[in-house]
PDB file of C-alpha atoms and ligand atoms in Angstrom:
ATOM      1  CA  MET A   1     -22.172 -15.458   6.680  1.00 82.00           C
ATOM      2  CA  THR A   2     -19.848 -13.472   4.438  1.00 95.00           C
ATOM      3  CA  VAL A   3     -16.645 -14.434   6.282  1.00 98.00           C
ATOM      4  CA  ALA A   4     -17.445 -18.129   5.791  1.00 98.00           C
ATOM      5  CA  ARG A   5     -18.233 -17.515   2.103  1.00 98.00           C
ATOM      6  CA  ALA A   6     -14.952 -15.624   1.642  1.00 98.00           C
ATOM      7  CA  ALA A   7     -13.064 -18.431   3.394  1.00 98.00           C
ATOM      8  CA  GLU A   8     -14.652 -21.010   1.101  1.00 98.00           C
ATOM      9  CA  LEU A   9     -13.584 -19.128  -2.035  1.00 98.00           C
ATOM     10  CA  ILE A  10     -10.038 -18.556  -0.754  1.00 98.00           C
ATOM     11  CA  ARG A  11      -9.708 -22.176   0.465  1.00 98.00           C
ATOM     12  CA  ASN A  12     -10.237 -23.309  -3.137  1.00 97.00           C
ATOM     13  CA  ALA A  13      -7.952 -20.654  -4.600  1.00 98.00           C
ATOM     14  CA  ARG A  14      -4.640 -21.708  -6.149  1.00 97.00           C
ATOM     15  CA  ARG A  15      -3.729 -18.495  -7.970  1.00 98.00           C
ATOM     16  CA  GLY A  16      -5.141 -15.924  -5.586  1.00 98.00           C
ATOM     17  CA  LEU A  17      -3.907 -12.324  -5.782  1.00 98.00           C
ATOM     18  CA  ALA A  18      -4.313  -9.833  -2.931  1.00 98.00           C
ATOM     19  CA  LEU A  19      -4.386  -6.066  -3.461  1.00 98.00           C
ATOM     20  CA  THR A  20      -3.925  -4.069  -0.264  1.00 99.00           C
ATOM     21  CA  GLY A  21      -4.241  -0.407   0.598  1.00 98.00           C
ATOM     22  CA  ALA A  22      -3.670   1.801   3.608  1.00 98.00           C
ATOM     23  CA  GLY A  23      -6.534   0.160   5.517  1.00 98.00           C
ATOM     24  CA  VAL A  24      -4.515  -3.022   6.056  1.00 98.00           C
ATOM     25  CA  SER A  25      -1.940  -0.980   8.019  1.00 98.00           C
ATOM     26  CA  ALA A  26      -4.462   1.138   9.939  1.00 98.00           C
ATOM     27  CA  GLU A  27      -4.421  -1.297  12.881  1.00 98.00           C
ATOM     28  CA  SER A  28      -0.628  -0.983  12.903  1.00 98.00           C
ATOM     29  CA  GLY A  29      -1.153   2.697  13.746  1.00 97.00           C
ATOM     30  CA  ILE A  30      -0.500   4.195  10.308  1.00 97.00           C
ATOM     31  CA  PRO A  31      -3.283   6.650   9.331  1.00 94.00           C
ATOM     32  CA  THR A  32      -5.047   6.032   6.022  1.00 96.00           C
ATOM     33  CA  PHE A  33      -5.363   8.662   3.296  1.00 95.00           C
ATOM     34  CA  ARG A  34      -9.150   8.776   2.853  1.00 93.00           C
ATOM     35  CA  GLY A  35     -12.055   7.874   5.077  1.00 83.00           C
ATOM     36  CA  GLU A  36     -12.236   9.159   8.625  1.00 82.00           C
ATOM     37  CA  GLY A  37      -8.988  10.568  10.007  1.00 85.00           C
ATOM     38  CA  GLY A  38      -7.304  10.108   6.647  1.00 91.00           C
ATOM     39  CA  LEU A  39      -4.193  12.099   5.772  1.00 90.00           C
ATOM     40  CA  TRP A  40      -5.998  13.799   2.889  1.00 89.00           C
ATOM     41  CA  THR A  41      -8.561  15.192   5.304  1.00 90.00           C
ATOM     42  CA  GLN A  42      -5.694  17.244   6.838  1.00 90.00           C
ATOM     43  CA  TYR A  43      -3.473  17.929   3.831  1.00 89.00           C
ATOM     44  CA  ASP A  44      -4.060  18.539   0.135  1.00 89.00           C
ATOM     45  CA  PRO A  45      -2.498  15.501  -1.610  1.00 86.00           C
ATOM     46  CA  VAL A  46      -1.460  17.627  -4.571  1.00 84.00           C
ATOM     47  CA  LYS A  47       0.499  19.938  -2.289  1.00 84.00           C
ATOM     48  CA  VAL A  48       2.189  17.325  -0.118  1.00 87.00           C
ATOM     49  CA  ALA A  49       2.512  14.326  -2.411  1.00 89.00           C
ATOM     50  CA  SER A  50       3.113  15.642  -5.919  1.00 93.00           C
ATOM     51  CA  ILE A  51       6.491  15.810  -7.613  1.00 94.00           C
ATOM     52  CA  GLU A  52       6.216  19.448  -8.657  1.00 94.00           C
ATOM     53  CA  TYR A  53       5.507  20.612  -5.118  1.00 92.00           C
ATOM     54  CA  PHE A  54       8.325  18.416  -3.861  1.00 95.00           C
ATOM     55  CA  MET A  55      10.772  19.985  -6.330  1.00 96.00           C
ATOM     56  CA  ALA A  56       9.510  23.475  -5.476  1.00 95.00           C
ATOM     57  CA  ASP A  57       9.932  22.996  -1.725  1.00 94.00           C
ATOM     58  CA  PRO A  58      11.245  19.707  -0.321  1.00 96.00           C
ATOM     59  CA  SER A  59      10.751  21.051   3.218  1.00 95.00           C
ATOM     60  CA  ALA A  60       6.963  21.138   2.804  1.00 92.00           C
ATOM     61  CA  TYR A  61       7.054  17.456   1.818  1.00 93.00           C
ATOM     62  CA  TRP A  62       9.434  16.491   4.642  1.00 96.00           C
ATOM     63  CA  LYS A  63       7.441  18.355   7.297  1.00 93.00           C
ATOM     64  CA  VAL A  64       4.505  16.008   6.582  1.00 91.00           C
ATOM     65  CA  SER A  65       6.695  12.989   5.886  1.00 93.00           C
ATOM     66  CA  LYS A  66       8.572  13.460   9.171  1.00 95.00           C
ATOM     67  CA  ASP A  67       5.519  12.600  11.282  1.00 93.00           C
ATOM     68  CA  ARG A  68       4.161   9.934   8.967  1.00 92.00           C
ATOM     69  CA  GLY A  69       7.620   8.434   8.555  1.00 94.00           C
ATOM     70  CA  ARG A  70       8.189   8.193  12.300  1.00 95.00           C
ATOM     71  CA  VAL A  71       4.898   6.332  12.719  1.00 96.00           C
ATOM     72  CA  ALA A  72       5.502   4.053   9.723  1.00 97.00           C
ATOM     73  CA  LEU A  73       9.074   3.206  10.759  1.00 97.00           C
ATOM     74  CA  ALA A  74       7.908   2.330  14.279  1.00 97.00           C
ATOM     75  CA  ALA A  75       4.925   0.305  13.092  1.00 98.00           C
ATOM     76  CA  SER A  76       4.787  -3.475  13.211  1.00 98.00           C
ATOM     77  CA  PRO A  77       2.615  -5.877  11.264  1.00 98.00           C
ATOM     78  CA  ASN A  78      -0.870  -6.565  12.602  1.00 98.00           C
ATOM     79  CA  PRO A  79      -2.825  -9.864  12.464  1.00 98.00           C
ATOM     80  CA  GLY A  80      -4.196  -8.860   9.058  1.00 98.00           C
ATOM     81  CA  HIS A  81      -0.705  -8.754   7.526  1.00 98.00           C
ATOM     82  CA  ARG A  82       0.140 -12.063   9.163  1.00 98.00           C
ATOM     83  CA  ALA A  83      -3.031 -13.718   7.880  1.00 98.00           C
ATOM     84  CA  LEU A  84      -2.123 -12.713   4.311  1.00 98.00           C
ATOM     85  CA  ALA A  85       1.361 -14.203   4.809  1.00 98.00           C
ATOM     86  CA  ALA A  86      -0.265 -17.437   6.024  1.00 98.00           C
ATOM     87  CA  LEU A  87      -2.523 -17.538   2.951  1.00 98.00           C
ATOM     88  CA  GLU A  88       0.574 -17.223   0.748  1.00 98.00           C
ATOM     89  CA  ALA A  89       2.357 -19.964   2.746  1.00 97.00           C
ATOM     90  CA  SER A  90      -0.625 -22.309   2.368  1.00 97.00           C
ATOM     91  CA  GLY A  91      -0.630 -21.834  -1.406  1.00 97.00           C
ATOM     92  CA  ARG A  92      -3.847 -19.814  -1.767  1.00 98.00           C
ATOM     93  CA  LEU A  93      -2.241 -16.455  -2.545  1.00 98.00           C
ATOM     94  CA  VAL A  94       0.471 -16.173  -5.191  1.00 98.00           C
ATOM     95  CA  ALA A  95       1.363 -12.603  -4.210  1.00 98.00           C
ATOM     96  CA  VAL A  96       0.325  -9.450  -2.435  1.00 98.00           C
ATOM     97  CA  ALA A  97       0.243  -6.339  -4.612  1.00 98.00           C
ATOM     98  CA  THR A  98       0.278  -3.402  -2.257  1.00 98.00           C
ATOM     99  CA  GLN A  99      -0.255   0.343  -2.612  1.00 98.00           C
ATOM    100  CA  ASN A 100       1.418   0.748   0.773  1.00 98.00           C
ATOM    101  CA  THR A 101       5.040   1.785   1.126  1.00 97.00           C
ATOM    102  CA  ASP A 102       5.460   0.773   4.804  1.00 98.00           C
ATOM    103  CA  GLY A 103       7.130  -2.612   4.222  1.00 98.00           C
ATOM    104  CA  LEU A 104       4.846  -4.337   6.743  1.00 98.00           C
ATOM    105  CA  HIS A 105       3.847  -7.161   4.376  1.00 98.00           C
ATOM    106  CA  GLN A 106       7.514  -8.153   4.052  1.00 98.00           C
ATOM    107  CA  ASP A 107       7.980  -7.850   7.827  1.00 98.00           C
ATOM    108  CA  SER A 108       4.985 -10.147   8.428  1.00 98.00           C
ATOM    109  CA  GLY A 109       6.429 -12.961   6.275  1.00 98.00           C
ATOM    110  CA  SER A 110       4.831 -12.399   2.866  1.00 98.00           C
ATOM    111  CA  HIS A 111       7.488 -13.331   0.295  1.00 98.00           C
ATOM    112  CA  ASN A 112       6.020 -12.211  -3.019  1.00 98.00           C
ATOM    113  CA  VAL A 113       5.159  -8.565  -2.374  1.00 98.00           C
ATOM    114  CA  ILE A 114       4.692  -6.219  -5.324  1.00 98.00           C
ATOM    115  CA  GLU A 115       5.101  -2.583  -4.234  1.00 98.00           C
ATOM    116  CA  LEU A 116       3.016  -0.665  -6.757  1.00 97.00           C
ATOM    117  CA  HIS A 117       3.784   2.707  -5.149  1.00 97.00           C
ATOM    118  CA  GLY A 118       7.405   1.994  -4.171  1.00 97.00           C
ATOM    119  CA  SER A 119       8.971   1.746  -0.745  1.00 97.00           C
ATOM    120  CA  GLY A 120       9.152   4.352   1.991  1.00 97.00           C
ATOM    121  CA  ARG A 121      12.120   2.581   3.614  1.00 97.00           C
ATOM    122  CA  THR A 122      14.723   3.962   1.194  1.00 98.00           C
ATOM    123  CA  VAL A 123      15.534   7.552   0.274  1.00 98.00           C
ATOM    124  CA  MET A 124      17.242   8.544  -2.976  1.00 98.00           C
ATOM    125  CA  CYS A 125      19.042  11.762  -3.900  1.00 98.00           C
ATOM    126  CA  LEU A 126      17.577  13.110  -7.137  1.00 97.00           C
ATOM    127  CA  ASP A 127      20.847  14.946  -7.867  1.00 97.00           C
ATOM    128  CA  CYS A 128      23.399  12.149  -7.537  1.00 98.00           C
ATOM    129  CA  GLY A 129      21.341   8.968  -7.094  1.00 98.00           C
ATOM    130  CA  ASN A 130      22.836   8.148  -3.696  1.00 98.00           C
ATOM    131  CA  ARG A 131      20.530   5.937  -1.622  1.00 98.00           C
ATOM    132  CA  GLU A 132      20.115   5.943   2.137  1.00 98.00           C
ATOM    133  CA  ALA A 133      17.888   4.115   4.597  1.00 98.00           C
ATOM    134  CA  ARG A 134      14.822   6.224   5.449  1.00 98.00           C
ATOM    135  CA  SER A 135      15.525   5.593   9.149  1.00 97.00           C
ATOM    136  CA  GLU A 136      18.942   7.301   8.787  1.00 97.00           C
ATOM    137  CA  VAL A 137      17.342  10.388   7.243  1.00 98.00           C
ATOM    138  CA  GLN A 138      14.538  10.354   9.813  1.00 96.00           C
ATOM    139  CA  ALA A 139      17.146  10.536  12.583  1.00 95.00           C
ATOM    140  CA  ARG A 140      18.475  13.912  11.380  1.00 96.00           C
ATOM    141  CA  LEU A 141      15.215  15.666  10.465  1.00 97.00           C
ATOM    142  CA  ASP A 142      15.118  17.554  13.759  1.00 95.00           C
ATOM    143  CA  VAL A 143      18.362  19.308  12.850  1.00 96.00           C
ATOM    144  CA  GLU A 144      18.275  19.181   9.063  1.00 97.00           C
ATOM    145  CA  MET A 145      15.154  20.382   7.210  1.00 97.00           C
ATOM    146  CA  PRO A 146      15.084  19.603   4.339  1.00 97.00           C
ATOM    147  CA  PRO A 147      17.506  16.692   4.773  1.00 98.00           C
ATOM    148  CA  ARG A 148      20.687  16.895   2.700  1.00 98.00           C
ATOM    149  CA  CYS A 149      22.355  14.187   0.674  1.00 98.00           C
ATOM    150  CA  THR A 150      25.356  12.810   2.605  1.00 97.00           C
ATOM    151  CA  LEU A 151      27.246  12.417  -0.674  1.00 98.00           C
ATOM    152  CA  CYS A 152      26.637  15.578  -2.701  1.00 98.00           C
ATOM    153  CA  GLY A 153      24.882  17.831  -0.186  1.00 98.00           C
ATOM    154  CA  GLY A 154      21.826  18.118  -2.464  1.00 98.00           C
ATOM    155  CA  ILE A 155      18.450  18.991  -0.933  1.00 97.00           C
ATOM    156  CA  PHE A 156      16.328  16.781  -3.207  1.00 97.00           C
ATOM    157  CA  LEU A 157      16.313  13.653  -1.063  1.00 98.00           C
ATOM    158  CA  LYS A 158      13.112  11.750  -1.821  1.00 97.00           C
ATOM    159  CA  PRO A 159      11.765   8.478  -0.430  1.00 96.00           C
ATOM    160  CA  THR A 160      11.549   5.900  -3.235  1.00 97.00           C
ATOM    161  CA  VAL A 161       7.762   6.208  -3.279  1.00 96.00           C
ATOM    162  CA  VAL A 162       5.538   7.208  -6.169  1.00 96.00           C
ATOM    163  CA  LEU A 163       4.356  10.808  -5.921  1.00 95.00           C
ATOM    164  CA  PHE A 164       1.413  12.152  -7.886  1.00 91.00           C
ATOM    165  CA  GLY A 165       2.571  13.195 -11.323  1.00 90.00           C
ATOM    166  CA  VAL A 166       5.202  10.501 -11.811  1.00 91.00           C
ATOM    167  CA  PRO A 167       4.736   7.143 -13.549  1.00 88.00           C
ATOM    168  CA  LEU A 168       4.437   3.998 -11.433  1.00 90.00           C
ATOM    169  CA  PRO A 169       7.280   1.436 -11.444  1.00 92.00           C
ATOM    170  CA  GLN A 170       6.526  -0.424 -14.662  1.00 95.00           C
ATOM    171  CA  PRO A 171       8.023  -3.819 -13.686  1.00 97.00           C
ATOM    172  CA  ALA A 172       5.823  -3.916 -10.574  1.00 97.00           C
ATOM    173  CA  ILE A 173       2.749  -2.878 -12.533  1.00 97.00           C
ATOM    174  CA  GLN A 174       3.370  -5.407 -15.318  1.00 98.00           C
ATOM    175  CA  GLN A 175       3.914  -8.206 -12.812  1.00 98.00           C
ATOM    176  CA  ALA A 176       0.725  -7.353 -10.898  1.00 98.00           C
ATOM    177  CA  PHE A 177      -1.321  -7.081 -14.095  1.00 98.00           C
ATOM    178  CA  ALA A 178      -0.014 -10.463 -15.296  1.00 98.00           C
ATOM    179  CA  LEU A 179      -0.978 -12.101 -11.980  1.00 98.00           C
ATOM    180  CA  ALA A 180      -4.406 -10.431 -12.085  1.00 98.00           C
ATOM    181  CA  ARG A 181      -5.017 -11.921 -15.556  1.00 98.00           C
ATOM    182  CA  GLU A 182      -4.266 -15.407 -14.174  1.00 98.00           C
ATOM    183  CA  ALA A 183      -5.990 -14.995 -10.805  1.00 98.00           C
ATOM    184  CA  ASP A 184      -8.817 -17.275  -9.729  1.00 98.00           C
ATOM    185  CA  VAL A 185      -9.518 -15.154  -6.634  1.00 98.00           C
ATOM    186  CA  MET A 186      -8.848 -11.407  -6.238  1.00 98.00           C
ATOM    187  CA  LEU A 187      -8.812 -10.354  -2.576  1.00 98.00           C
ATOM    188  CA  VAL A 188      -8.885  -6.557  -2.078  1.00 98.00           C
ATOM    189  CA  VAL A 189      -8.147  -5.431   1.479  1.00 98.00           C
ATOM    190  CA  GLY A 190      -8.217  -1.926   2.969  1.00 98.00           C
ATOM    191  CA  SER A 191      -8.371   0.164  -0.172  1.00 98.00           C
ATOM    192  CA  SER A 192     -10.838   2.843  -1.245  1.00 97.00           C
ATOM    193  CA  LEU A 193     -10.084   1.720  -4.838  1.00 97.00           C
ATOM    194  CA  VAL A 194     -10.124   5.260  -6.208  1.00 95.00           C
ATOM    195  CA  VAL A 195      -6.487   5.432  -7.364  1.00 93.00           C
ATOM    196  CA  TYR A 196      -5.431   3.957 -10.710  1.00 92.00           C
ATOM    197  CA  PRO A 197      -3.805   1.903 -12.107  1.00 94.00           C
ATOM    198  CA  ALA A 198      -3.933  -0.082  -8.820  1.00 96.00           C
ATOM    199  CA  ALA A 199      -7.729  -0.112  -9.002  1.00 97.00           C
ATOM    200  CA  ASP A 200      -7.464  -1.644 -12.505  1.00 97.00           C
ATOM    201  CA  LEU A 201      -6.258  -4.892 -10.937  1.00 98.00           C
ATOM    202  CA  PRO A 202      -9.664  -6.114  -9.705  1.00 98.00           C
ATOM    203  CA  LEU A 203     -11.156  -5.138 -13.088  1.00 98.00           C
ATOM    204  CA  ILE A 204      -8.556  -7.196 -14.958  1.00 98.00           C
ATOM    205  CA  ALA A 205      -9.026 -10.127 -12.575  1.00 98.00           C
ATOM    206  CA  LEU A 206     -12.819 -10.017 -12.995  1.00 98.00           C
ATOM    207  CA  ARG A 207     -12.469  -9.951 -16.785  1.00 97.00           C
ATOM    208  CA  SER A 208     -10.312 -13.068 -16.516  1.00 96.00           C
ATOM    209  CA  GLY A 209     -13.056 -14.824 -14.573  1.00 97.00           C
ATOM    210  CA  ALA A 210     -11.689 -14.362 -11.040  1.00 98.00           C
ATOM    211  CA  GLN A 211     -14.017 -14.091  -8.062  1.00 98.00           C
ATOM    212  CA  LEU A 212     -13.642 -10.719  -6.309  1.00 98.00           C
ATOM    213  CA  ILE A 213     -13.632 -10.500  -2.514  1.00 98.00           C
ATOM    214  CA  VAL A 214     -13.522  -7.071  -0.829  1.00 98.00           C
ATOM    215  CA  VAL A 215     -12.562  -6.697   2.839  1.00 98.00           C
ATOM    216  CA  ASN A 216     -12.891  -3.042   3.826  1.00 98.00           C
ATOM    217  CA  ALA A 217     -14.123  -0.841   6.674  1.00 97.00           C
ATOM    218  CA  GLU A 218     -16.332   1.185   4.330  1.00 96.00           C
ATOM    219  CA  PRO A 219     -18.145   0.542   1.025  1.00 97.00           C
ATOM    220  CA  THR A 220     -16.034   0.775  -2.142  1.00 97.00           C
ATOM    221  CA  PRO A 221     -17.009   1.479  -5.786  1.00 97.00           C
ATOM    222  CA  PHE A 222     -16.276  -2.181  -6.579  1.00 98.00           C
ATOM    223  CA  ASP A 223     -18.645  -3.725  -4.045  1.00 98.00           C
ATOM    224  CA  GLU A 224     -21.382  -4.543  -6.562  1.00 98.00           C
ATOM    225  CA  LEU A 225     -18.827  -6.412  -8.714  1.00 98.00           C
ATOM    226  CA  ALA A 226     -17.683  -8.533  -5.767  1.00 98.00           C
ATOM    227  CA  THR A 227     -18.819 -12.079  -5.058  1.00 98.00           C
ATOM    228  CA  VAL A 228     -18.330 -11.349  -1.358  1.00 98.00           C
ATOM    229  CA  VAL A 229     -17.975  -8.041   0.530  1.00 98.00           C
ATOM    230  CA  VAL A 230     -16.914  -8.268   4.167  1.00 98.00           C
ATOM    231  CA  GLN A 231     -17.294  -4.910   5.886  1.00 98.00           C
ATOM    232  CA  GLY A 232     -14.956  -4.788   8.873  1.00 98.00           C
ATOM    233  CA  LYS A 233     -11.419  -4.412  10.133  1.00 98.00           C
ATOM    234  CA  SER A 234      -8.860  -6.423   8.204  1.00 98.00           C
ATOM    235  CA  GLY A 235      -6.945  -7.174  11.414  1.00 98.00           C
ATOM    236  CA  GLU A 236     -10.035  -9.039  12.630  1.00 98.00           C
ATOM    237  CA  VAL A 237     -11.596 -10.365   9.398  1.00 98.00           C
ATOM    238  CA  LEU A 238      -8.468 -11.816   7.745  1.00 98.00           C
ATOM    239  CA  PRO A 239      -7.422 -13.935  10.753  1.00 98.00           C
ATOM    240  CA  GLU A 240     -10.998 -15.247  10.936  1.00 98.00           C
ATOM    241  CA  ILE A 241     -10.834 -16.240   7.261  1.00 98.00           C
ATOM    242  CA  ALA A 242      -7.385 -17.810   7.681  1.00 97.00           C
ATOM    243  CA  ALA A 243      -8.570 -19.741  10.758  1.00 97.00           C
ATOM    244  CA  LEU A 244     -11.608 -21.137   8.893  1.00 97.00           C
ATOM    245  CA  ILE A 245      -9.302 -22.285   6.076  1.00 96.00           C
ATOM    246  CA  GLY A 246      -6.784 -23.864   8.436  1.00 89.00           C
ATOM    247  CA  GLY A 247      -3.339 -24.974   7.115  1.00 69.00           C
TER     248      GLY A 247
HETATM  249  N1  LIG B 301      -9.562  -2.528   7.977  1.00 82.62           N
HETATM  250  C1  LIG B 301     -10.022  -2.511   6.704  1.00 82.62           C
HETATM  251  N2  LIG B 301     -10.210  -1.375   5.996  1.00 82.62           N
HETATM  252  C2  LIG B 301      -9.919  -0.221   6.612  1.00 82.62           C
HETATM  253  C3  LIG B 301      -9.439  -0.149   7.952  1.00 82.62           C
HETATM  254  C4  LIG B 301      -9.261  -1.376   8.636  1.00 82.62           C
HETATM  255  N3  LIG B 301      -8.812  -1.418   9.900  1.00 82.62           N
HETATM  256  N4  LIG B 301      -9.247   1.159   8.274  1.00 82.62           N
HETATM  257  C5  LIG B 301      -9.581   1.879   7.176  1.00 82.62           C
HETATM  258  N5  LIG B 301     -10.002   1.063   6.193  1.00 82.62           N
HETATM  259  C6  LIG B 301     -10.416   1.401   4.836  1.00 82.62           C
HETATM  260  C7  LIG B 301     -11.026   2.764   4.674  1.00 82.62           C
HETATM  261  O1  LIG B 301     -12.433   2.663   4.856  1.00 82.62           O
HETATM  262  C8  LIG B 301     -10.679   3.120   3.230  1.00 82.62           C
HETATM  263  O2  LIG B 301     -11.700   2.717   2.333  1.00 82.62           O
HETATM  264  O3  LIG B 301      -9.230   1.415   4.049  1.00 82.62           O
HETATM  265  C9  LIG B 301      -9.424   2.293   2.939  1.00 82.62           C
HETATM  266  C10 LIG B 301      -8.180   3.137   2.810  1.00 82.62           C
HETATM  267  O4  LIG B 301      -8.346   3.927   1.669  1.00 82.62           O
HETATM  268  P1  LIG B 301      -7.242   5.023   1.335  1.00 82.62           P
HETATM  269  O5  LIG B 301      -6.900   5.779   2.558  1.00 82.62           O
HETATM  270  O6  LIG B 301      -7.738   5.762   0.118  1.00 82.62           O
HETATM  271  O7  LIG B 301      -5.954   4.181   0.961  1.00 82.62           O
HETATM  272  P2  LIG B 301      -5.575   3.542  -0.434  1.00 82.62           P
HETATM  273  O8  LIG B 301      -6.772   2.963  -1.108  1.00 82.62           O
HETATM  274  O9  LIG B 301      -4.425   2.648  -0.171  1.00 82.62           O
HETATM  275  O10 LIG B 301      -5.057   4.819  -1.276  1.00 82.62           O
HETATM  276  C11 LIG B 301      -4.453   4.562  -2.519  1.00 82.62           C
HETATM  277  O11 LIG B 301      -3.800   6.857  -2.716  1.00 82.62           O
HETATM  278  O12 LIG B 301      -2.927   8.764  -1.800  1.00 82.62           O
HETATM  279  C12 LIG B 301      -2.639   7.678  -2.581  1.00 82.62           C
HETATM  280  O13 LIG B 301      -0.529   6.728  -2.853  1.00 82.62           O
HETATM  281  C13 LIG B 301      -1.570   6.845  -1.927  1.00 82.62           C
HETATM  282  O14 LIG B 301      -1.318   4.444  -1.974  1.00 82.62           O
HETATM  283  C14 LIG B 301      -2.245   5.497  -1.714  1.00 82.62           C
HETATM  284  C15 LIG B 301      -3.346   5.522  -2.756  1.00 82.62           C
HETATM  285 ZN1  LIG B 302      23.316  13.483  -3.715  1.00 82.62          ZN
END
C-alpha cells in the first residue's frame, strides 16, 4: 500500500523537505493553474502573469487577480496543510518550500515556509516602493481599476509574487536548494513539476541520495524517479500518512 510505504519513509525522516504546488490548496477552494479547471485553461499565463504585460496594462492583470485574490484571501488551510505542519512539529520535515503565494502553510502552523514565488498577501508600488496589505487593495478594486498607490498615486501596484519574466527571490531559492542537498526525504505535494527552478528541488534531493515521494492527483514527469507515488487528494492522503506516523 503506497500510503503505508510513504508513511514508513517519512517516519524515519529527520531532514525531510516538502515542495508544494497549487494542488495542496485546491481543497481550500483555490483553483490550480494546470490540470482540469486550471487557471491556465482559461487565461494565457504569458498575458496575465508576465511582467511585461503587467507593465503594459495593470488592469488586465488586476481583472484576473481580483477574482483569484478574493478566493485566496477567503481561503483557509485544509487537512493537507495541517498534516504538513504536524510533520514539521514532529521533526520529520525541516521546511516546506512552496510555489504557492496564498500563505495557507503559515496559517496552518508550518513555521519554516520558503515562498519560492513570493507572497500574494502584500502589494508593492513599483514607483515608490510603498507596501500595502493585499486585502486593503482588494477592498477598493470595485471602485479603483487598476488600484492606485495610496502614497504616490502610481498605477503599478503589484502583489509581491513572482511573475513570468522576473527572477525568483534568490535567498528563498538558495535556502531551498541547500535544504534539498541535505534532505533524506523529498515530499512533493500538488505540483505538476513543470516550472523551474522549483522543479529542480527534487532533482537536487535525489542526487544527494534522498528518497522522493510524490503525492499528486495526476501523474507527474518525476513519477518514475520516485520511491513512492501516491495518486490522490493531498487533503486526504497527507492526514492518512500523518496518522500512520503518529506523534
Ligand atoms: N491534491 C493533490 N494534487 C492535486 C489536487 C489535490 N486536491 N488538485 C490538483 N492537484 C494536482 C494537479 O493534478 C496538478 O498536477 O496539483 C497539480 C497542480 O499543478 P499546477 O496547477 O501546475 O500548479 P504548480 O505546480 O504549483 O504550478 C507551478 O506555475 O503558473 C506558475 O507560478 C505558478 O506557482 C505556479 C507554478
Ligand atoms: Zn507609490
